[in-house]
Coordinates of C-alpha atoms and ligand atoms in Angstrom, one line a residue:
M1 CA 0.0 0.0 0.0
K2 CA 1.6 3.3 -1.2
I3 CA 0.7 6.5 0.6
L4 CA 1.4 10.0 -0.4
G5 CA 2.1 12.1 2.7
I6 CA 1.8 15.9 2.8
E7 CA 3.0 18.1 5.6
T8 CA 2.7 21.9 5.8
S9 CA 2.0 22.6 9.5
C10 CA 4.8 25.1 10.1
D11 CA 7.7 26.2 7.8
E12 CA 8.6 23.1 5.9
T13 CA 6.6 22.2 2.7
A14 CA 7.1 18.4 2.5
A15 CA 5.8 15.5 0.5
A16 CA 6.8 11.8 0.6
V17 CA 5.7 8.4 -0.7
V18 CA 5.9 5.5 1.8
A19 CA 5.1 1.9 1.2
D20 CA 3.3 -0.2 3.8
G21 CA 4.0 2.4 6.5
A22 CA 7.6 1.4 6.7
K23 CA 9.6 1.9 3.5
I24 CA 10.4 5.4 2.3
L25 CA 10.2 5.6 -1.5
S26 CA 10.7 9.4 -1.5
N27 CA 11.1 12.2 1.1
Q28 CA 11.1 15.8 -0.3
I29 CA 11.3 18.9 1.9
A30 CA 11.3 22.5 0.9
S31 CA 12.6 24.4 3.9
Q32 CA 11.8 28.1 4.4
V33 CA 14.3 28.4 7.3
E34 CA 16.5 31.0 5.5
I35 CA 13.5 33.2 4.8
H36 CA 12.3 33.2 8.4
A37 CA 15.8 33.5 9.9
R38 CA 15.8 37.1 8.8
Y39 CA 12.9 37.7 11.3
G40 CA 14.3 35.5 14.0
G41 CA 11.3 33.2 13.9
V42 CA 8.5 31.9 11.7
V43 CA 6.2 34.6 10.3
P44 CA 2.8 32.9 9.7
E45 CA 1.8 35.0 6.6
V46 CA 5.1 34.5 4.9
A47 CA 5.0 30.7 5.7
S48 CA 1.5 30.3 4.0
R49 CA 2.7 32.1 0.9
Q50 CA 5.8 30.0 0.6
H51 CA 3.7 26.8 1.0
M52 CA 1.6 28.0 -1.9
L53 CA 4.6 28.4 -4.1
A54 CA 6.2 25.1 -3.1
I55 CA 3.4 22.7 -2.7
I56 CA 2.8 21.6 -6.3
P57 CA 6.5 21.2 -7.2
I58 CA 7.3 19.3 -4.0
V59 CA 4.4 16.8 -4.5
E60 CA 5.5 16.3 -8.1
Q61 CA 9.1 15.8 -6.9
A62 CA 8.0 13.2 -4.3
L63 CA 6.2 11.2 -7.0
A64 CA 9.1 11.5 -9.4
Q65 CA 11.7 10.4 -6.8
A66 CA 9.5 7.4 -5.8
K67 CA 9.1 6.6 -9.5
V68 CA 5.3 6.3 -9.1
T69 CA 2.3 7.9 -10.9
W70 CA -1.0 8.8 -9.4
R71 CA -2.3 5.4 -10.4
D72 CA 0.2 3.6 -8.2
L73 CA -1.0 5.4 -5.0
D74 CA -3.5 4.0 -2.6
G75 CA -4.2 7.0 -0.5
I76 CA -3.2 10.4 0.8
A77 CA -2.3 11.3 4.4
V78 CA -2.1 15.0 5.2
T79 CA -1.4 16.9 8.4
D80 CA -4.6 18.6 9.6
G81 CA -3.2 20.1 12.9
P82 CA -1.8 21.2 15.2
G83 CA 0.1 24.1 13.5
L84 CA -0.4 27.4 11.8
A85 CA -3.9 27.5 10.3
G86 CA -2.8 29.3 7.1
S87 CA 0.0 26.8 6.6
L88 CA -2.1 23.7 7.3
L89 CA -4.8 24.9 4.9
V90 CA -2.4 24.7 1.9
G91 CA -1.5 21.1 2.6
V92 CA -5.1 20.0 3.3
N93 CA -6.5 21.8 0.2
M94 CA -3.8 20.2 -1.9
A95 CA -4.7 16.8 -0.6
K96 CA -8.4 17.4 -1.2
A97 CA -7.7 18.5 -4.8
I98 CA -5.6 15.3 -5.5
S99 CA -8.3 13.2 -3.8
L100 CA -11.0 14.6 -6.0
A101 CA -9.0 14.5 -9.2
H102 CA -7.6 11.0 -8.8
G103 CA -10.3 9.3 -6.7
L104 CA -7.9 8.6 -3.8
P105 CA -9.0 8.2 -0.2
I106 CA -7.7 10.8 2.3
T107 CA -6.9 10.7 6.0
G108 CA -6.1 13.6 8.3
V109 CA -3.0 13.1 10.5
N110 CA -2.2 14.8 13.8
H111 CA 1.3 16.3 13.3
L112 CA 2.4 15.0 16.8
E113 CA 1.2 11.5 16.0
G114 CA 3.1 11.8 12.7
H115 CA 6.3 12.5 14.7
V116 CA 5.7 9.3 16.7
Y117 CA 5.3 7.2 13.5
A118 CA 8.7 8.3 12.3
C119 CA 9.9 5.4 14.5
W120 CA 8.1 2.9 12.2
L121 CA 10.5 4.1 9.5
T122 CA 13.6 3.1 11.4
G123 CA 13.4 -0.6 10.6
R124 CA 13.3 -1.4 14.3
S125 CA 10.4 -3.5 15.7
I126 CA 8.2 -1.4 18.0
E127 CA 6.6 -3.0 21.0
F128 CA 3.7 -1.7 23.0
P129 CA 3.1 -0.5 25.6
L130 CA 5.8 2.2 25.2
A131 CA 6.6 5.7 26.5
C132 CA 7.2 8.4 23.9
L133 CA 8.7 11.8 24.4
I134 CA 7.6 14.2 21.7
A135 CA 10.0 17.1 21.9
S136 CA 9.4 19.8 19.3
G137 CA 9.1 23.5 18.8
G138 CA 5.6 23.6 20.1
H139 CA 5.4 20.5 22.4
S140 CA 7.2 18.6 25.1
D141 CA 4.7 15.8 25.6
L142 CA 5.3 12.5 27.5
V143 CA 2.8 10.0 26.1
L144 CA 2.0 6.4 27.0
M145 CA 1.1 4.5 23.8
R146 CA -0.7 1.2 24.3
G147 CA -1.3 0.4 20.7
H148 CA -1.7 2.0 17.3
G149 CA -3.6 5.3 17.8
D150 CA -4.1 4.6 21.5
Y151 CA -2.5 7.4 23.6
V152 CA -2.6 8.4 27.2
M153 CA -1.1 11.9 27.9
L154 CA 1.2 11.5 30.9
G155 CA 2.8 15.0 31.0
R156 CA 3.2 18.1 29.0
T157 CA 5.0 21.4 29.3
R158 CA 3.5 24.0 31.5
D159 CA 5.1 26.9 29.7
D160 CA 7.8 26.8 27.0
A161 CA 8.3 23.6 24.9
S162 CA 11.8 22.3 24.8
G163 CA 12.4 23.4 21.2
E164 CA 11.0 26.8 22.0
A165 CA 13.4 27.0 25.0
F166 CA 16.3 26.2 22.6
D167 CA 15.1 28.9 20.2
K168 CA 14.8 31.5 23.0
A169 CA 18.1 30.6 24.6
A170 CA 19.9 31.0 21.2
R171 CA 18.3 34.4 20.7
I172 CA 19.4 35.5 24.2
L173 CA 23.0 34.4 23.4
G174 CA 22.9 35.9 19.9
L175 CA 23.4 32.5 18.2
G176 CA 20.8 32.8 15.5
Y177 CA 17.8 30.9 14.3
P178 CA 16.7 28.1 14.5
G179 CA 18.0 27.8 18.0
G180 CA 18.3 24.1 18.5
P181 CA 21.0 23.4 15.9
A182 CA 22.7 26.7 16.9
I183 CA 22.9 25.8 20.6
E184 CA 24.1 22.3 19.8
K185 CA 26.9 23.6 17.5
A186 CA 28.0 26.3 20.0
A187 CA 27.9 23.8 22.9
R188 CA 30.5 21.6 21.1
N189 CA 33.1 24.3 21.9
G190 CA 32.0 25.0 25.4
V191 CA 32.0 23.4 28.9
A192 CA 28.8 23.0 30.9
S193 CA 30.3 24.9 33.8
I194 CA 27.4 27.3 34.7
P195 CA 24.9 25.9 37.3
L196 CA 21.5 26.5 35.8
P197 CA 18.2 25.6 37.5
R198 CA 16.2 22.4 36.6
A199 CA 12.5 22.4 37.2
W200 CA 11.8 18.8 38.3
L201 CA 8.0 19.3 39.1
K202 CA 8.2 16.2 41.3
G203 CA 5.2 13.9 41.4
T204 CA 4.1 14.9 37.9
D205 CA 5.3 14.0 34.4
D206 CA 5.0 17.7 33.3
F207 CA 7.9 19.9 32.2
S208 CA 8.8 23.6 32.6
F209 CA 11.6 25.4 30.8
S210 CA 10.7 29.1 31.3
G211 CA 12.6 29.4 34.6
L212 CA 15.8 28.0 32.9
K213 CA 15.4 30.5 30.1
T214 CA 14.9 33.4 32.6
A215 CA 18.0 32.3 34.6
L216 CA 20.0 32.5 31.4
L217 CA 18.6 35.9 30.5
R218 CA 19.5 37.3 34.0
L219 CA 23.1 36.1 33.5
V220 CA 23.3 37.8 30.2
E221 CA 21.6 41.0 31.4
G222 CA 23.9 41.0 34.4
G223 CA 27.0 40.9 32.2
K224 CA 28.0 37.4 33.5
I225 CA 28.5 35.8 30.1
A226 CA 31.3 36.8 27.7
L227 CA 29.3 38.1 24.7
E228 CA 31.8 40.9 23.9
P229 CA 35.3 40.2 22.5
G230 CA 38.0 40.2 25.1
Q231 CA 35.9 39.1 28.1
E232 CA 36.6 35.4 27.7
S233 CA 39.5 35.3 30.1
K234 CA 37.3 36.5 33.0
L235 CA 33.8 35.1 32.2
P236 CA 32.2 31.9 30.8
S237 CA 31.8 32.1 27.1
A238 CA 28.6 32.0 25.0
A239 CA 29.7 28.4 24.1
D240 CA 29.9 27.5 27.8
A241 CA 26.4 29.0 28.3
A242 CA 25.1 27.0 25.4
A243 CA 26.6 23.8 26.8
S244 CA 25.2 24.5 30.3
F245 CA 21.8 25.3 28.9
Q246 CA 21.7 22.1 26.7
A247 CA 22.9 20.0 29.7
A248 CA 20.0 21.3 31.8
V249 CA 17.4 20.6 29.2
V250 CA 18.8 17.2 28.4
D251 CA 19.1 16.3 32.1
V252 CA 15.4 17.1 32.8
L253 CA 14.1 15.4 29.6
V254 CA 16.1 12.3 30.1
T255 CA 15.5 11.9 33.9
K256 CA 11.8 12.5 33.7
T257 CA 11.3 10.3 30.6
V258 CA 13.2 7.3 32.1
A259 CA 11.3 7.7 35.4
A260 CA 7.9 7.7 33.7
A261 CA 8.9 4.7 31.6
R262 CA 10.0 2.7 34.7
E263 CA 6.9 3.6 36.6
R264 CA 4.6 2.4 33.8
R265 CA 6.7 -0.7 33.1
V266 CA 6.8 -0.1 29.4
K267 CA 8.8 -2.1 26.9
Q268 CA 10.4 0.7 25.0
I269 CA 11.1 4.4 24.9
L270 CA 10.6 6.5 21.7
L271 CA 12.2 9.9 21.3
V272 CA 10.8 12.0 18.5
G273 CA 10.3 15.6 17.3
G274 CA 12.8 18.2 16.2
V275 CA 14.6 18.3 19.5
A276 CA 15.3 14.6 19.1
A277 CA 17.8 15.5 16.4
N278 CA 20.0 16.7 19.3
K279 CA 23.0 14.4 19.7
S280 CA 23.5 15.0 23.4
L281 CA 19.9 14.2 24.1
R282 CA 20.0 11.0 22.0
Q283 CA 23.2 9.8 23.7
H284 CA 22.1 10.5 27.2
L285 CA 18.7 8.9 26.8
V286 CA 20.2 5.7 25.4
E287 CA 22.8 5.6 28.2
A288 CA 20.2 6.2 31.0
S289 CA 17.5 3.9 29.8
P290 CA 17.3 0.3 31.1
I291 CA 15.0 -0.6 28.1
P292 CA 15.5 -0.2 24.4
V293 CA 15.3 3.3 23.0
V294 CA 14.1 4.0 19.4
I295 CA 15.1 7.4 17.9
P296 CA 14.6 8.2 14.2
E297 CA 17.5 9.5 12.2
P298 CA 17.7 13.3 12.5
I299 CA 16.1 14.1 9.1
L300 CA 13.1 12.1 10.3
C301 CA 13.0 13.9 13.7
T302 CA 12.5 17.4 12.3
D303 CA 9.3 18.0 10.2
N304 CA 8.9 15.8 7.2
A305 CA 6.1 14.1 5.2
A306 CA 7.4 10.5 5.4
M307 CA 6.3 10.3 9.0
I308 CA 2.8 11.6 8.0
A309 CA 2.5 8.9 5.3
A310 CA 3.6 6.2 7.8
C311 CA 1.0 7.3 10.3
G312 CA -1.6 7.5 7.5
Y313 CA -1.0 3.9 6.6
Y314 CA -1.9 2.8 10.1
R315 CA -5.0 5.1 10.1
F316 CA -6.2 3.6 6.8
Q317 CA -5.6 0.1 8.2
A318 CA -7.9 1.1 11.1
G319 CA -10.5 2.4 8.7
K320 CA -10.0 6.0 9.7
V321 CA -10.8 7.7 6.3
D322 CA -11.8 11.3 6.0
D323 CA -13.9 13.0 3.3
L324 CA -13.7 16.3 1.6
S325 CA -15.1 18.1 4.6
L326 CA -11.8 17.5 6.3
D327 CA -10.7 20.8 7.9
V328 CA -7.7 22.1 9.8
V329 CA -7.6 22.3 13.6
A330 CA -4.7 24.7 14.7
G331 CA -5.0 23.4 18.3
L332 CA -5.5 19.7 17.6
K333 CA -4.8 17.5 20.6
L334 CA -3.2 14.0 20.6
A335 CA -5.1 12.3 23.4
Ligands
KG4_1 O1 9.4 19.0 15.1 P1 10.0 20.3 14.6 O2 10.8 20.2 13.4 O3 8.8 21.3 14.3 C1 7.7 21.4 15.2 O4 6.8 20.5 15.1 O5 7.8 22.3 16.1 O6 10.8 20.9 15.8 C2 11.4 22.2 15.7 C3 12.2 22.5 16.9 C4 12.8 23.9 16.9 O7 12.5 24.5 18.2 C5 14.3 23.6 16.8 O8 15.1 24.6 17.4 C6 14.4 22.2 17.5 O9 13.2 21.5 17.1 N1 15.6 21.5 17.1 C7 16.6 21.2 17.9 C8 17.6 20.6 17.1 N2 17.1 20.6 15.8 C9 15.9 21.2 15.8 N3 16.7 21.3 19.2 C10 17.9 20.9 19.8 N4 18.9 20.4 19.0 C11 18.8 20.2 17.7 N5 19.8 19.6 17.0
ZN2 ZN1 7.0 18.9 14.1

């Protein structure tokens, strides 16, 4: 069963063809990151316009790369939320147009559920029940998954998501956008020597990262980080601050995820979402976990359409087919 996946929830226009929910035949992504970098973050109006320009070519490229025609496809999976409404609409309307023109069934996929299904593209066998940490720009959700499409929300962020925290910290340190890769790169040249606070929120599986961000901001405002040339001999550098910040986020994410997995006696831990591309997080989670950890390769952690197609396959298997009344839901929830 070959599924065309379409993803336009934020600033990547993506299309992919996946066979049987597991084999990637093509995976095309048109990134807008350089356009939004000028503004230091995603500008919703600009994102929708870019999706409009990119969507038809990217779908055509996905078919060409997979060496398939419309006739070879069995269905379309498209992200219907959560995300930016104007961006989501471009993908959903494209999917509806294809559905109508080529008589293909359509299924709407929750973007977060899509991130989880990137794990089915790794070739590893996935065993339920499992605990999944979805760490992205908008979410830090800890989820218990008991079967396909069966989620229990264990914890979520009470303020900033982990990716958002990386983006804000990078802005504070003047490291550019997007913040996650910028912090990771800077941290390689630094030492995690600055003690930064960790919000443990004991007794819950929730997260909080705004206190950590504020602590970093206070240090910068107080002139305690060497952001000007010549200060390095006396003060910790921006690289040290990046390393300290990354260490604090990784510490909290890893410790709380492993604790939740132990408590629920799950068989595996999955780590997904853009922040899962972070090498330090990947390494520390694997080292700390007593059970197998599945993490997609970095290109399948950040936004892509192969994960949407994989999730769509399991939705079609479960009979979850939508019709042309499918609409976008900017605040769509997982469980
Ligand atoms: O999943 P994603 O691509 O888009 C959303 O669904 O939000 O996640 C994007 C987030 C951004 O906040 C970005 O800074 C973060 O993932 N990110 C990273 C890394 N790569 C992307 N955070 C830490 N380390 C990275 N290497
Ligand atoms: Zn995402």
